[in-house]
Amino acid sequence: MALTFDNRFARDFPSLYSAQPVQGFQQPELLLVNRDLAQQFDLDATDAELADWFGGQGALPGGAPLAQKYAGHQFGVYNPFLGDGRGLLLGEIKDNQQQFWDLHLKGAGPTPYARQGDGRAVLRSSIREFLASEALYHLGVPTTRALCLVAGELPVRREQVERGAMVTRAARSHIRFGHFEHCFHKGLQSELKALKDYVVERHWPDLADQPDKVFFERVVHKTAQMIAHWQAYGFAHGVMNTDNFSILGDTFDFGPYAFMDDYQPGLICNHSDDTGRYAFDAQPSIALWNLNCLAMALSPLIASDDLIAALKQFQPALAGHYLKLMGKRLGLAAASKDDAPLINSFLELLAGEKQDYNLAFRWLSDAEKGASKLACRDHYLDPSRFDSWAERYLQRLAADSADDATRKAVMDAVNPLYTLRNYLAQNAISASENGDHSELARLYKLLKNPFTEQLGMSDYAKRPPDWGKHLAVSCSS
Ligand code: AMP
Ligand code: MG
């Protein structure tokens, strides 16, 4: 079977893009294929075809490659000159569940929006985008996906010369907050309305007969849900510019992100983020700030009182999702607001101990009702401090309906044993840069099952070695 295309963006929004062919590699090397997603897309192709379509010279049959124009607030400053500088929307497809997806090739050569950029992406950043999006997906975090990773023969100059590569991103939509900001600031009223209708018809058909304000409320809620997942799983995005925010509330555009090792609420993963604007604990307020930008952009469609009322829903929606996720991580059958102090004091304990964030939750699943202590106390520098928190936790479990075995099963299904630690990504990148892609394949396979213990992979569940802690990641990609 072949992909089923319906390139509506190309048809309906000629003023919001430039048609642009892929400038592929002469010798594309296919490094990773997401076979599950390929199957979901009914994409039945040889590896040679995949390498050609998603990195080489061959035009994807049925595609209509184009560079989208958008704008956005970068580090708080409005930039009207943005757009796909190096990525191309290859086309819009329908999967075997009739769900729409955009296929987007990142690193496909310079476009009219490249400004001074070379239009390319390096192997390092392409590996990072592929692995992170798939790792988040398998953790249950709303995110874009990755279909293929292709490396090329082209040298690309960054701080040093690196190998060029392309990642094929599959996203339910590539419409960003920045698309609406562009339409608003340029006075493109009919495009603004049409863009909103396009998103609704494609993705939220239940809103078809609703007033426009309900669309914005949906974006607020979806964004809150995404941020709750980031905070609950210790994911720092690093570059929360409004052009990197998907209108659907999927994690979008992966740069210098980090999956937290030690719990550090103030973690700044982006080496270039001097003021900590995008620090881990600032993510909720920045998301709200971004929603304010979107509200401004939607003001020609929606009354300001309605926009303000929707924005006010963000904080309670985020708190509700977060409580639910954290309650599950702690094994509570039904967490309530009364559990917030227990959750917060656990986080304070982890921060004080510089304890590994995800492992700390995994260890808790050994708790037994009626016990006075938890075996994982030995992992703590100050076990007696842990004991005093654990006493409260055990009291709370005693009042909970779930038995020990059920609770352990539930906890192990939401608390990952394996995450995409920065140093694990770095090991795979270094090996791949030296021509050995076996570590990349191993890590990708591991991250597809983050909750299940896998044979021979115990080292991957350990805390990072000293060299692998606090690796700085730059924005250059
Ligand atoms: P990002 O930080 O990856 O979200 O990119 C911000 C903007 O810069 C987007 O408009 C990108 O398309 C553009 N951009 C980033 N890197 C390059 C590059 N190497 N060549 C051309 N445009 C780029
Ligand atoms: Mg971007």
CSV table of C-alpha atoms in Angstrom, one decimal, residues 3-377:
chain,number,residue,atom,x,y,z
A,3,LEU,CA,0.6,6.7,1.4
A,4,THR,CA,-2.8,8.4,1.0
A,5,PHE,CA,-2.3,12.2,0.5
A,6,ASP,CA,-4.7,15.1,0.9
A,7,ASN,CA,-2.5,18.2,0.7
A,8,ARG,CA,-5.0,20.7,1.9
A,9,PHE,CA,-2.5,23.2,3.3
A,10,ALA,CA,-0.9,23.5,-0.2
A,11,ARG,CA,-4.4,23.9,-1.7
A,12,ASP,CA,-6.0,26.4,0.7
A,13,PHE,CA,-3.1,28.6,2.0
A,14,PRO,CA,-1.1,29.8,-1.0
A,15,SER,CA,-0.2,33.0,0.8
A,16,LEU,CA,1.3,31.1,3.7
A,17,TYR,CA,4.1,29.1,2.0
A,18,SER,CA,6.6,28.8,-0.7
A,19,ALA,CA,6.7,25.7,-2.9
A,20,GLN,CA,10.2,24.2,-2.6
A,21,PRO,CA,11.7,20.9,-3.8
A,22,VAL,CA,13.8,18.8,-1.4
A,23,GLN,CA,17.6,19.3,-1.9
A,24,GLY,CA,18.6,15.9,-0.9
A,25,PHE,CA,21.8,14.0,-0.4
A,26,GLN,CA,23.6,12.1,-3.2
A,27,GLN,CA,24.3,9.2,-1.0
A,28,PRO,CA,21.5,8.9,1.6
A,29,GLU,CA,22.1,6.4,4.3
A,30,LEU,CA,19.0,5.1,6.1
A,31,LEU,CA,19.8,4.9,9.8
A,32,LEU,CA,16.5,4.4,11.5
A,33,VAL,CA,12.9,3.6,10.4
A,34,ASN,CA,9.9,3.7,12.7
A,35,ARG,CA,8.3,0.5,11.4
A,36,ASP,CA,5.2,0.8,13.6
A,37,LEU,CA,4.5,4.2,12.3
A,38,ALA,CA,5.2,3.1,8.7
A,39,GLN,CA,2.7,0.4,9.1
A,40,GLN,CA,0.1,2.8,10.6
A,41,PHE,CA,0.6,5.0,7.5
A,42,ASP,CA,0.3,2.0,5.1
A,43,LEU,CA,3.8,2.9,3.9
A,44,ASP,CA,5.1,-0.2,2.2
A,45,ALA,CA,8.4,0.7,0.7
A,46,THR,CA,11.9,-0.7,0.3
A,47,ASP,CA,14.7,0.8,2.4
A,48,ALA,CA,16.2,2.2,-0.8
A,49,GLU,CA,13.0,4.0,-1.5
A,50,LEU,CA,12.8,5.3,2.1
A,51,ALA,CA,16.3,6.6,1.9
A,52,ASP,CA,15.5,8.4,-1.4
A,53,TRP,CA,12.2,9.9,-0.3
A,54,PHE,CA,13.3,10.9,3.1
A,55,GLY,CA,16.8,12.1,2.4
A,56,GLY,CA,17.8,11.6,-1.2
A,57,GLN,CA,16.8,13.0,-4.5
A,58,GLY,CA,13.5,11.1,-5.1
A,59,ALA,CA,10.3,13.2,-4.8
A,60,LEU,CA,7.8,11.4,-2.6
A,61,PRO,CA,5.0,10.3,-4.8
A,62,GLY,CA,1.9,12.3,-4.0
A,63,GLY,CA,3.7,14.9,-2.0
A,64,ALA,CA,3.7,18.6,-2.5
A,65,PRO,CA,6.9,19.9,-0.7
A,66,LEU,CA,6.6,23.4,0.7
A,67,ALA,CA,8.2,25.7,3.3
A,68,GLN,CA,5.6,27.2,5.6
A,69,LYS,CA,5.7,30.9,6.6
A,70,TYR,CA,5.2,31.7,10.2
A,71,ALA,CA,6.4,34.1,12.9
A,72,GLY,CA,6.9,33.9,16.6
A,73,HIS,CA,8.2,35.2,19.9
A,74,GLN,CA,11.8,34.0,20.5
A,75,PHE,CA,13.0,34.4,24.0
A,76,GLY,CA,10.2,36.9,24.5
A,77,VAL,CA,10.9,39.0,21.4
A,78,TYR,CA,8.6,39.0,18.4
A,79,ASN,CA,10.3,37.9,15.2
A,80,PRO,CA,8.3,38.4,12.0
A,81,PHE,CA,10.9,36.7,9.8
A,82,LEU,CA,10.5,33.1,10.8
A,83,GLY,CA,9.3,30.2,8.6
A,84,ASP,CA,10.6,26.8,7.7
A,85,GLY,CA,14.2,27.7,7.0
A,86,ARG,CA,15.4,24.2,6.6
A,87,GLY,CA,12.4,22.0,6.9
A,88,LEU,CA,9.7,21.2,4.3
A,89,LEU,CA,6.2,20.0,4.7
A,90,LEU,CA,6.3,17.0,2.3
A,91,GLY,CA,2.6,16.5,2.4
A,92,GLU,CA,-0.5,15.6,4.5
A,93,ILE,CA,-1.5,12.0,4.8
A,94,LYS,CA,-4.2,9.9,6.3
A,95,ASP,CA,-3.3,6.8,8.4
A,96,ASN,CA,-5.2,3.6,8.5
A,97,GLN,CA,-7.4,5.0,11.2
A,98,GLN,CA,-8.3,8.0,8.9
A,99,GLN,CA,-6.3,10.3,11.2
A,100,PHE,CA,-4.4,13.2,9.5
A,101,TRP,CA,-0.7,13.6,9.7
A,102,ASP,CA,1.9,16.0,8.3
A,103,LEU,CA,5.1,14.6,7.0
A,104,HIS,CA,7.9,17.1,7.4
A,105,LEU,CA,11.6,16.7,6.4
A,106,LYS,CA,14.0,18.6,8.6
A,107,GLY,CA,17.3,19.5,7.1
A,108,ALA,CA,16.1,19.5,3.4
A,109,GLY,CA,18.1,22.5,2.2
A,110,PRO,CA,17.7,26.3,2.4
A,111,THR,CA,14.3,27.8,1.7
A,112,PRO,CA,13.2,31.5,1.2
A,113,TYR,CA,12.9,31.7,5.0
A,114,ALA,CA,16.5,30.4,5.7
A,115,ARG,CA,17.8,33.9,6.4
A,116,GLN,CA,21.5,33.3,7.0
A,117,GLY,CA,21.1,29.6,7.7
A,118,ASP,CA,22.4,26.7,5.5
A,119,GLY,CA,19.1,24.8,5.5
A,120,ARG,CA,20.8,21.8,7.0
A,121,ALA,CA,20.6,19.8,10.2
A,122,VAL,CA,23.5,17.8,11.7
A,123,LEU,CA,23.4,14.1,12.6
A,124,ARG,CA,23.7,14.9,16.3
A,125,SER,CA,20.5,17.0,16.4
A,126,SER,CA,18.6,14.7,14.1
A,127,ILE,CA,19.4,11.7,16.3
A,128,ARG,CA,18.3,13.8,19.3
A,129,GLU,CA,15.0,14.7,17.7
A,130,PHE,CA,14.2,11.2,16.6
A,131,LEU,CA,15.0,9.6,19.9
A,132,ALA,CA,13.3,12.3,22.1
A,133,SER,CA,10.0,12.3,20.2
A,134,GLU,CA,9.8,8.6,20.3
A,135,ALA,CA,10.9,8.4,23.9
A,136,LEU,CA,8.2,10.9,24.9
A,137,TYR,CA,5.6,9.0,22.9
A,138,HIS,CA,6.3,5.7,24.6
A,139,LEU,CA,6.1,7.5,28.0
A,140,GLY,CA,2.6,8.6,27.1
A,141,VAL,CA,3.5,12.3,26.6
A,142,PRO,CA,1.7,14.2,23.8
A,143,THR,CA,4.3,14.7,21.1
A,144,THR,CA,5.1,14.7,17.4
A,145,ARG,CA,6.7,11.5,16.1
A,146,ALA,CA,9.7,10.5,14.0
A,147,LEU,CA,9.4,8.3,10.9
A,148,CYS,CA,12.9,8.1,9.4
A,149,LEU,CA,16.4,9.2,10.0
A,150,VAL,CA,18.7,9.5,7.0
A,151,ALA,CA,22.4,10.6,7.1
A,152,GLY,CA,24.1,12.2,4.1
A,153,GLU,CA,27.5,12.7,2.7
A,154,LEU,CA,27.3,16.5,3.1
A,155,PRO,CA,29.6,18.2,5.6
A,156,VAL,CA,27.8,20.8,7.7
A,157,ARG,CA,29.6,23.5,9.5
A,158,ARG,CA,28.6,24.3,13.1
A,159,GLU,CA,31.1,24.8,16.0
A,160,GLN,CA,33.0,22.2,14.0
A,161,VAL,CA,32.3,20.4,10.7
A,162,GLU,CA,29.7,17.6,11.2
A,163,ARG,CA,27.8,15.1,9.1
A,164,GLY,CA,24.5,16.3,7.7
A,165,ALA,CA,21.3,14.3,8.3
A,166,MET,CA,17.5,14.6,7.9
A,167,VAL,CA,14.8,13.5,10.2
A,168,THR,CA,11.2,12.9,8.9
A,169,ARG,CA,8.9,14.3,11.5
A,170,ALA,CA,5.3,13.0,11.6
A,171,ALA,CA,3.0,15.4,13.4
A,172,ARG,CA,-0.7,15.5,13.5
A,173,SER,CA,-0.3,19.1,12.5
A,174,HIS,CA,2.6,21.5,11.9
A,175,ILE,CA,0.4,24.6,12.7
A,176,ARG,CA,2.2,26.5,15.4
A,177,PHE,CA,1.1,29.4,17.6
A,178,GLY,CA,3.5,31.4,15.3
A,179,HIS,CA,1.2,30.8,12.3
A,180,PHE,CA,-1.6,32.7,14.0
A,181,GLU,CA,0.8,35.4,15.1
A,182,HIS,CA,2.0,35.9,11.6
A,183,CYS,CA,-1.6,36.3,10.3
A,184,PHE,CA,-2.5,38.6,13.1
A,185,HIS,CA,0.5,40.9,12.8
A,186,LYS,CA,0.2,41.0,9.0
A,187,GLY,CA,-3.5,41.7,9.1
A,188,LEU,CA,-4.4,38.5,7.2
A,189,GLN,CA,-7.8,38.2,8.7
A,190,SER,CA,-9.3,35.7,6.3
A,191,GLU,CA,-6.3,33.4,6.6
A,192,LEU,CA,-6.5,33.6,10.4
A,193,LYS,CA,-10.0,32.4,10.4
A,194,ALA,CA,-9.4,29.8,7.7
A,195,LEU,CA,-6.4,28.4,9.6
A,196,LYS,CA,-8.5,28.0,12.7
A,197,ASP,CA,-11.2,26.3,10.7
A,198,TYR,CA,-8.6,24.0,9.1
A,199,VAL,CA,-7.3,22.9,12.5
A,200,VAL,CA,-10.8,22.3,13.7
A,201,GLU,CA,-12.0,20.3,10.7
A,202,ARG,CA,-8.8,18.2,10.5
A,203,HIS,CA,-8.4,17.5,14.2
A,204,TRP,CA,-11.2,18.6,16.4
A,205,PRO,CA,-14.4,18.0,14.4
A,206,ASP,CA,-16.4,18.0,17.6
A,207,LEU,CA,-15.9,21.8,17.7
A,208,ALA,CA,-17.3,22.3,14.2
A,209,ASP,CA,-20.5,24.0,15.4
A,210,GLN,CA,-19.0,25.7,18.4
A,211,PRO,CA,-18.1,29.4,18.7
A,212,ASP,CA,-14.4,30.3,18.1
A,213,LYS,CA,-13.8,30.8,21.8
A,214,VAL,CA,-14.2,27.1,22.3
A,215,PHE,CA,-11.3,26.5,19.9
A,216,PHE,CA,-9.0,28.7,22.1
A,217,GLU,CA,-10.3,26.9,25.3
A,218,ARG,CA,-9.3,23.6,23.6
A,219,VAL,CA,-5.8,24.9,22.9
A,220,VAL,CA,-5.5,26.1,26.5
A,221,HIS,CA,-6.5,22.7,27.8
A,222,LYS,CA,-4.3,20.7,25.5
A,223,THR,CA,-1.3,22.9,26.3
A,224,ALA,CA,-1.9,22.5,30.0
A,225,GLN,CA,-2.0,18.7,29.5
A,226,MET,CA,1.3,18.7,27.6
A,227,ILE,CA,3.0,20.8,30.3
A,228,ALA,CA,1.6,18.7,33.1
A,229,HIS,CA,3.3,15.7,31.4
A,230,TRP,CA,6.6,17.5,31.0
A,231,GLN,CA,6.6,18.5,34.7
A,232,ALA,CA,5.5,15.0,35.9
A,233,TYR,CA,8.1,13.2,33.8
A,234,GLY,CA,11.0,15.6,34.2
A,235,PHE,CA,11.2,16.8,30.6
A,236,ALA,CA,12.8,20.2,30.0
A,237,HIS,CA,12.1,21.5,26.4
A,238,GLY,CA,14.7,24.2,26.3
A,239,VAL,CA,13.4,26.5,23.6
A,240,MET,CA,9.7,27.3,24.3
A,241,ASN,CA,9.4,30.0,21.7
A,242,THR,CA,5.9,30.4,20.3
A,243,ASP,CA,7.1,29.1,16.9
A,244,ASN,CA,7.9,25.9,18.7
A,245,PHE,CA,4.5,25.5,20.1
A,246,SER,CA,2.0,23.3,18.3
A,247,ILE,CA,-1.6,24.4,18.2
A,248,LEU,CA,-2.6,20.8,19.1
A,249,GLY,CA,-0.5,20.8,22.3
A,250,ASP,CA,2.0,18.2,21.1
A,251,THR,CA,5.6,18.5,22.2
A,252,PHE,CA,7.2,20.1,19.1
A,253,ASP,CA,10.7,20.9,17.8
A,254,PHE,CA,13.4,19.3,19.8
A,255,GLY,CA,16.6,21.2,20.4
A,256,PRO,CA,18.7,21.3,23.6
A,257,TYR,CA,16.1,19.5,25.7
A,258,ALA,CA,16.8,17.3,28.7
A,259,PHE,CA,15.2,14.4,30.4
A,260,MET,CA,16.1,15.1,34.0
A,261,ASP,CA,18.6,12.9,35.8
A,262,ASP,CA,18.9,14.4,39.3
A,263,TYR,CA,15.8,16.3,40.4
A,264,GLN,CA,16.7,19.9,39.9
A,265,PRO,CA,13.7,22.1,39.7
A,266,GLY,CA,15.6,25.1,38.3
A,267,LEU,CA,17.4,23.0,35.6
A,268,ILE,CA,18.4,25.1,32.5
A,269,CYS,CA,19.1,22.7,29.8
A,270,ASN,CA,19.8,25.2,27.0
A,271,HIS,CA,23.3,26.4,27.2
A,272,SER,CA,22.3,29.7,25.4
A,273,ASP,CA,19.5,30.5,27.9
A,274,ASP,CA,21.5,32.9,30.0
A,275,THR,CA,18.6,34.2,32.1
A,276,GLY,CA,16.9,30.8,32.6
A,277,ARG,CA,13.8,31.9,30.8
A,278,TYR,CA,13.1,28.3,29.9
A,279,ALA,CA,14.2,26.6,33.1
A,280,PHE,CA,12.3,23.5,34.0
A,281,ASP,CA,10.3,25.1,36.8
A,282,ALA,CA,9.4,28.1,34.6
A,283,GLN,CA,7.8,25.9,31.9
A,284,PRO,CA,4.2,26.3,33.2
A,285,SER,CA,4.4,30.1,33.4
A,286,ILE,CA,6.1,30.3,29.9
A,287,ALA,CA,3.4,28.2,28.4
A,288,LEU,CA,0.8,30.6,29.8
A,289,TRP,CA,2.8,33.5,28.4
A,290,ASN,CA,2.8,31.8,25.0
A,291,LEU,CA,-1.0,31.3,25.3
A,292,ASN,CA,-1.2,35.1,25.9
A,293,CYS,CA,0.6,35.7,22.6
A,294,LEU,CA,-1.9,33.3,20.9
A,295,ALA,CA,-4.8,35.1,22.6
A,296,MET,CA,-3.6,38.4,21.1
A,297,ALA,CA,-3.3,36.8,17.7
A,298,LEU,CA,-6.9,35.4,17.9
A,299,SER,CA,-8.3,38.7,19.1
A,300,PRO,CA,-9.9,39.5,15.7
A,301,LEU,CA,-12.0,36.3,16.1
A,302,ILE,CA,-12.7,36.1,19.8
A,303,ALA,CA,-13.9,38.8,22.3
A,304,SER,CA,-11.3,39.7,24.8
A,305,ASP,CA,-13.4,38.7,27.8
A,306,ASP,CA,-13.7,35.2,26.4
A,307,LEU,CA,-9.9,35.1,25.7
A,308,ILE,CA,-9.2,36.1,29.3
A,309,ALA,CA,-11.7,33.6,30.7
A,310,ALA,CA,-10.0,30.8,28.7
A,311,LEU,CA,-6.6,31.9,29.9
A,312,LYS,CA,-7.8,31.6,33.5
A,313,GLN,CA,-8.6,28.0,32.9
A,314,PHE,CA,-4.9,27.2,32.3
A,315,GLN,CA,-3.6,27.0,35.8
A,316,PRO,CA,-6.5,24.8,37.2
A,317,ALA,CA,-6.3,22.6,34.2
A,318,LEU,CA,-2.6,22.1,34.6
A,319,ALA,CA,-2.9,21.5,38.3
A,320,GLY,CA,-5.6,18.9,37.7
A,321,HIS,CA,-3.6,17.0,35.1
A,322,TYR,CA,-0.5,17.2,37.1
A,323,LEU,CA,-2.2,15.9,40.3
A,324,LYS,CA,-3.6,13.0,38.4
A,325,LEU,CA,-0.2,12.0,36.8
A,326,MET,CA,1.7,12.4,40.1
A,327,GLY,CA,-0.9,10.5,42.0
A,328,LYS,CA,-0.5,7.6,39.6
A,329,ARG,CA,3.2,7.8,39.9
A,330,LEU,CA,2.9,7.5,43.7
A,331,GLY,CA,0.5,4.6,43.2
A,332,LEU,CA,-2.6,6.4,44.6
A,333,ALA,CA,-5.9,5.0,43.3
A,334,ALA,CA,-7.4,8.4,43.3
A,335,ALA,CA,-5.3,11.4,44.2
A,336,SER,CA,-7.1,14.5,45.6
A,337,LYS,CA,-6.0,18.0,46.3
A,338,ASP,CA,-5.2,16.9,49.9
A,339,ASP,CA,-2.3,14.8,48.4
A,340,ALA,CA,-0.5,17.9,47.1
A,341,PRO,CA,1.6,18.4,50.3
A,342,LEU,CA,2.7,14.7,50.1
A,343,ILE,CA,3.8,15.2,46.5
A,344,ASN,CA,5.5,18.5,47.1
A,345,SER,CA,7.4,17.2,50.1
A,346,PHE,CA,8.7,14.3,48.1
A,347,LEU,CA,9.9,16.7,45.4
A,348,GLU,CA,11.6,18.8,48.1
A,349,LEU,CA,13.3,15.7,49.5
A,350,LEU,CA,14.5,14.7,46.0
A,351,ALA,CA,15.8,18.2,45.3
A,352,GLY,CA,17.7,18.3,48.6
A,353,GLU,CA,19.2,14.9,48.0
A,354,LYS,CA,19.9,15.5,44.2
A,355,GLN,CA,18.1,12.2,43.9
A,356,ASP,CA,17.5,10.6,40.5
A,357,TYR,CA,14.0,11.8,39.5
A,358,ASN,CA,12.6,8.9,37.6
A,359,LEU,CA,14.3,6.1,39.6
A,360,ALA,CA,13.0,7.6,42.9
A,361,PHE,CA,9.4,6.8,41.7
A,362,ARG,CA,10.3,3.4,40.4
A,363,TRP,CA,11.8,2.4,43.8
A,364,LEU,CA,8.6,3.4,45.6
A,365,SER,CA,6.6,0.5,44.1
A,366,ASP,CA,8.2,-1.9,46.6
A,367,ALA,CA,6.2,-0.3,49.4
A,368,GLU,CA,4.0,-2.7,51.4
A,369,LYS,CA,1.0,-1.8,53.4
A,370,GLY,CA,1.6,-2.1,57.1
A,371,ALA,CA,5.4,-1.9,56.8
A,372,SER,CA,7.2,0.7,58.8
A,373,LYS,CA,10.0,1.4,56.3
A,374,LEU,CA,10.7,1.2,52.6
A,375,ALA,CA,13.7,-0.7,51.3
A,376,CYS,CA,14.7,2.1,49.0
A,377,ARG,CA,15.7,4.2,52.0
